[in-house]
Short mmCIF file of C-alpha atoms in Angstrom, two decimals:
data_model
loop_
_atom_site.label_atom_id
_atom_site.label_comp_id
_atom_site.label_asym_id
_atom_site.label_seq_id
_atom_site.Cartn_x
_atom_site.Cartn_y
_atom_site.Cartn_z
CA GLY T 837 0.00 0.00 0.00
CA ASP T 838 0.85 3.66 -0.03
CA SER T 839 3.44 4.86 2.46
CA VAL T 840 5.46 7.91 3.43
CA THR T 841 8.95 7.90 4.90
CA GLN T 842 10.43 10.98 6.50
CA MET T 843 13.63 11.61 8.34
CA GLU T 844 13.89 10.87 12.02
CA GLY T 845 14.12 13.79 14.35
CA PRO T 846 14.58 15.83 16.25
CA VAL T 847 16.23 18.29 13.95
CA THR T 848 17.98 20.95 16.01
CA LEU T 849 18.99 24.22 14.34
CA SER T 850 20.01 27.70 15.27
CA GLU T 851 17.88 30.62 14.19
CA GLU T 852 18.48 31.68 10.56
CA ALA T 853 19.90 28.27 9.60
CA PHE T 854 18.81 26.43 6.47
CA LEU T 855 16.27 23.66 6.93
CA THR T 856 15.74 20.47 4.96
CA ILE T 857 13.39 17.71 6.07
CA ASN T 858 13.46 14.74 3.73
CA CYS T 859 10.32 12.95 2.64
CA THR T 860 9.95 10.09 0.18
CA TYR T 861 6.85 8.20 -0.76
CA THR T 862 5.57 4.98 -2.28
CA ALA T 863 2.27 5.09 -4.09
CA THR T 864 0.44 3.74 -7.06
CA GLY T 865 -0.85 6.27 -9.52
CA TYR T 866 -0.35 9.98 -9.04
CA PRO T 867 -0.82 11.05 -5.43
CA SER T 868 -1.17 14.55 -4.07
CA LEU T 869 1.52 15.46 -1.54
CA PHE T 870 1.25 17.60 1.57
CA TRP T 871 3.24 19.02 4.43
CA TYR T 872 1.41 19.66 7.69
CA VAL T 873 2.69 21.36 10.82
CA GLN T 874 1.61 20.60 14.39
CA TYR T 875 2.33 22.93 17.28
CA PRO T 876 2.28 21.50 20.83
CA GLY T 877 -1.18 20.45 21.95
CA GLU T 878 -2.82 21.47 18.69
CA GLY T 879 -4.22 19.86 15.59
CA LEU T 880 -2.57 19.91 12.19
CA GLN T 881 -2.32 22.89 9.91
CA LEU T 882 -1.72 22.58 6.20
CA LEU T 883 1.62 24.15 5.37
CA LEU T 884 1.78 23.48 1.63
CA LYS T 885 0.76 21.00 -1.00
CA ALA T 886 1.47 19.87 -4.56
CA THR T 887 -0.85 17.89 -6.74
CA LYS T 888 1.27 16.90 -9.72
CA ALA T 889 4.85 16.24 -10.72
CA ASP T 890 7.20 19.26 -10.74
CA ASP T 891 4.69 21.38 -8.82
CA LYS T 892 6.26 23.50 -6.10
CA GLY T 893 4.22 24.22 -2.99
CA SER T 894 5.23 27.20 -0.90
CA ASN T 895 4.00 29.05 2.17
CA LYS T 896 5.55 31.18 4.94
CA GLY T 897 9.02 30.77 3.47
CA PHE T 898 8.74 26.97 3.30
CA GLU T 899 8.76 25.18 -0.02
CA ALA T 900 8.73 21.67 -1.42
CA THR T 901 8.86 20.33 -4.95
CA TYR T 902 7.01 17.21 -6.13
CA ARG T 903 9.71 15.03 -7.68
CA LYS T 904 8.21 12.02 -9.37
CA GLU T 905 11.51 10.64 -10.61
CA THR T 906 12.87 10.40 -7.06
CA THR T 907 9.45 10.00 -5.37
CA SER T 908 10.36 12.80 -3.01
CA PHE T 909 8.82 15.93 -1.51
CA HIS T 910 11.52 17.44 0.67
CA LEU T 911 10.64 20.44 2.81
CA GLU T 912 13.04 23.41 2.80
CA LYS T 913 13.30 26.83 4.35
CA GLY T 914 16.14 29.24 3.84
CA SER T 915 16.17 30.82 7.30
CA VAL T 916 14.31 29.25 10.21
CA GLN T 917 12.90 31.13 13.19
CA VAL T 918 12.31 30.05 16.77
CA SER T 919 8.58 30.16 16.01
CA ASP T 920 9.05 27.41 13.41
CA SER T 921 9.68 24.89 16.21
CA ALA T 922 7.00 22.25 15.74
CA VAL T 923 6.42 18.78 14.36
CA TYR T 924 6.23 18.51 10.57
CA PHE T 925 4.34 15.73 8.84
CA CYS T 926 4.66 14.71 5.24
CA ALA T 927 1.54 13.08 3.80
CA LEU T 928 0.04 11.81 0.60
CA SER T 929 -3.42 11.26 -0.75
CA GLY T 930 -3.70 8.69 -3.47
CA GLY T 931 -6.21 8.26 -6.24
CA THR T 932 -8.78 10.72 -7.44
CA GLY T 933 -10.79 13.01 -5.27
CA PHE T 934 -10.04 13.47 -1.61
CA GLN T 935 -9.06 10.09 -0.32
CA LYS T 936 -7.62 9.43 3.12
CA LEU T 937 -4.26 10.89 4.00
CA VAL T 938 -1.30 8.63 4.68
CA PHE T 939 1.16 10.28 7.06
CA GLY T 940 4.83 9.92 7.70
CA THR T 941 6.01 9.56 11.28
CA GLY T 942 6.64 13.27 11.72
CA THR T 943 9.86 15.21 12.29
CA ARG T 944 10.29 17.44 15.29
CA LEU T 945 12.10 20.69 14.59
CA LEU T 946 13.73 22.61 17.44
CA VAL T 947 15.09 26.07 16.66
CA SER T 948 17.18 27.85 19.25
CA PRO T 949 17.85 31.60 19.40
CA GLY U 39 -11.02 29.92 5.12
CA ALA U 40 -12.27 26.52 6.13
CA VAL U 41 -12.62 25.98 9.86
CA VAL U 42 -13.29 22.80 11.81
CA SER U 43 -14.24 23.15 15.45
CA GLN U 44 -13.50 20.17 17.70
CA HIS U 45 -14.78 19.87 21.27
CA PRO U 46 -13.86 19.28 23.96
CA SER U 47 -10.17 20.10 23.75
CA ARG U 48 -9.47 18.12 26.91
CA VAL U 49 -11.49 15.57 28.80
CA ILE U 50 -10.81 13.35 31.78
CA CYS U 51 -13.17 10.49 32.41
CA LYS U 52 -13.41 7.51 34.69
CA SER U 53 -12.73 4.02 33.43
CA GLY U 54 -15.91 2.38 32.18
CA THR U 55 -17.69 5.58 31.17
CA SER U 56 -18.30 6.88 27.65
CA VAL U 57 -17.02 10.08 26.12
CA LYS U 58 -18.31 11.92 23.07
CA ILE U 59 -16.11 14.13 20.91
CA GLU U 60 -17.71 16.52 18.43
CA CYS U 61 -16.31 17.86 15.22
CA ARG U 62 -18.12 20.63 13.33
CA SER U 63 -17.32 22.23 10.00
CA LEU U 64 -18.22 25.88 10.48
CA ASP U 65 -18.19 27.31 6.98
CA PHE U 66 -18.34 24.42 4.56
CA GLN U 67 -20.14 21.15 4.05
CA ALA U 68 -18.04 18.22 5.16
CA THR U 69 -19.02 15.34 2.94
CA THR U 70 -16.27 13.21 4.42
CA MET U 71 -14.87 13.12 7.94
CA PHE U 72 -11.73 11.33 9.03
CA TRP U 73 -10.94 10.42 12.62
CA TYR U 74 -7.34 9.96 13.70
CA ARG U 75 -5.64 8.89 16.87
CA GLN U 76 -2.19 10.10 17.82
CA PHE U 77 0.05 8.56 20.46
CA PRO U 78 2.73 10.67 22.14
CA LYS U 79 5.49 11.63 19.74
CA GLN U 80 4.04 9.44 17.01
CA SER U 81 2.25 9.94 13.77
CA LEU U 82 -1.47 9.98 13.17
CA MET U 83 -3.25 6.68 12.83
CA LEU U 84 -6.45 6.77 10.78
CA MET U 85 -9.25 5.15 12.72
CA ALA U 86 -12.19 5.54 10.39
CA THR U 87 -13.66 7.44 7.48
CA SER U 88 -17.27 8.53 7.40
CA ASN U 89 -19.42 9.97 4.66
CA GLU U 90 -22.51 11.95 5.56
CA GLY U 91 -25.50 9.71 6.01
CA SER U 92 -23.52 6.49 5.69
CA LYS U 93 -21.92 4.09 8.12
CA ALA U 94 -18.30 4.72 8.89
CA THR U 95 -15.56 2.62 7.35
CA TYR U 96 -13.14 1.49 10.02
CA GLU U 97 -9.48 0.72 9.51
CA GLN U 98 -8.23 -2.73 10.28
CA GLY U 99 -7.74 -3.30 13.97
CA VAL U 100 -10.06 -0.52 15.12
CA GLU U 101 -12.98 -1.76 17.22
CA LYS U 102 -16.14 -0.34 15.68
CA ASP U 103 -18.21 -1.17 18.76
CA LYS U 104 -15.83 0.73 20.96
CA PHE U 105 -15.31 3.78 18.77
CA LEU U 106 -18.75 4.81 17.53
CA ILE U 107 -18.75 7.34 14.73
CA ASN U 108 -21.81 9.24 13.62
CA HIS U 109 -21.94 11.60 10.67
CA ALA U 110 -25.59 12.50 10.53
CA SER U 111 -25.23 15.91 8.90
CA LEU U 112 -22.89 17.73 6.55
CA THR U 113 -21.53 19.84 9.39
CA LEU U 114 -21.30 17.49 12.34
CA SER U 115 -19.54 14.23 13.11
CA THR U 116 -19.12 12.64 16.51
CA LEU U 117 -16.78 10.03 17.92
CA THR U 118 -17.95 8.24 21.04
CA VAL U 119 -15.45 6.20 22.99
CA THR U 120 -17.57 3.65 24.83
CA SER U 121 -16.58 1.96 28.07
CA ALA U 122 -13.30 3.83 28.06
CA HIS U 123 -10.19 2.30 29.58
CA PRO U 124 -6.80 3.84 30.37
CA GLU U 125 -5.33 2.42 27.17
CA ASP U 126 -7.80 4.58 25.23
CA SER U 127 -6.07 7.67 26.55
CA SER U 128 -4.75 9.49 23.53
CA PHE U 129 -5.03 12.56 21.33
CA TYR U 130 -7.93 12.31 18.89
CA ILE U 131 -8.10 14.54 15.82
CA CYS U 132 -10.81 14.91 13.21
CA SER U 133 -10.37 16.06 9.65
CA ALA U 134 -13.06 17.18 7.26
CA SER U 135 -13.23 17.45 3.50
CA ASP U 136 -15.84 18.81 1.13
CA GLY U 137 -14.20 16.86 -1.68
CA GLN U 138 -13.57 20.06 -3.60
CA SER U 139 -11.83 23.31 -2.94
CA TYR U 140 -11.12 23.12 0.78
CA GLY U 141 -9.13 19.93 0.80
CA TYR U 142 -8.54 18.60 4.27
CA THR U 143 -9.16 20.75 7.34
CA PHE U 144 -8.19 19.49 10.76
CA GLY U 145 -9.77 20.13 14.11
CA SER U 146 -7.59 21.22 17.01
CA GLY U 147 -7.73 17.81 18.66
CA THR U 148 -9.05 16.32 21.89
CA ARG U 149 -6.80 15.07 24.64
CA LEU U 150 -8.60 12.15 26.32
CA THR U 151 -7.35 10.88 29.67
CA VAL U 152 -9.05 7.86 31.20
CA VAL U 153 -8.37 7.37 34.90
#
């Protein structure tokens, strides 16, 4: 079945450092790909998404490109802030329409001043 | 934008009692609701998917008699944990979709503690 693999955390960075969180997927067909962010004690917020190959999703300085050839959707940000500290989940939705989301295990990001 | 309201945010109940969690879509019609469970420092596990007016579809290993899901209207879905036990303590999150423009919108989650 469909699956998502993302790097283990925590990822610890200093403020203004460059961030990469790796995400790869296995799916049949052409899934949509998502990054969600979860702050402590809260639900998930959509950070960005891409629905077809070579699409780039971007939001709040974060971006990720849908790479079909490498089945990847790595999350990047050029300069992280303390407020970016959270857990980041990569997810996919397979098939047509809005099917269930399959999540990766999440990566905790800790940014220090 | 799309908003999903989930209540309560926290609940503590005694072992053997039942707890109901509500999830409401405030500004769109949620044709499909997803209920997830999240263990500490782990990913989200899909428990069930429900379409308005239909019976929920449970994932393998999820007890349908223990976790009752009702999706009677396009704006409200409920999850009832029946005869709760300490091992049911967890963070429960709902997600709603109108199958069109809004995509997936998540509630803020419910922290259930069974004592």
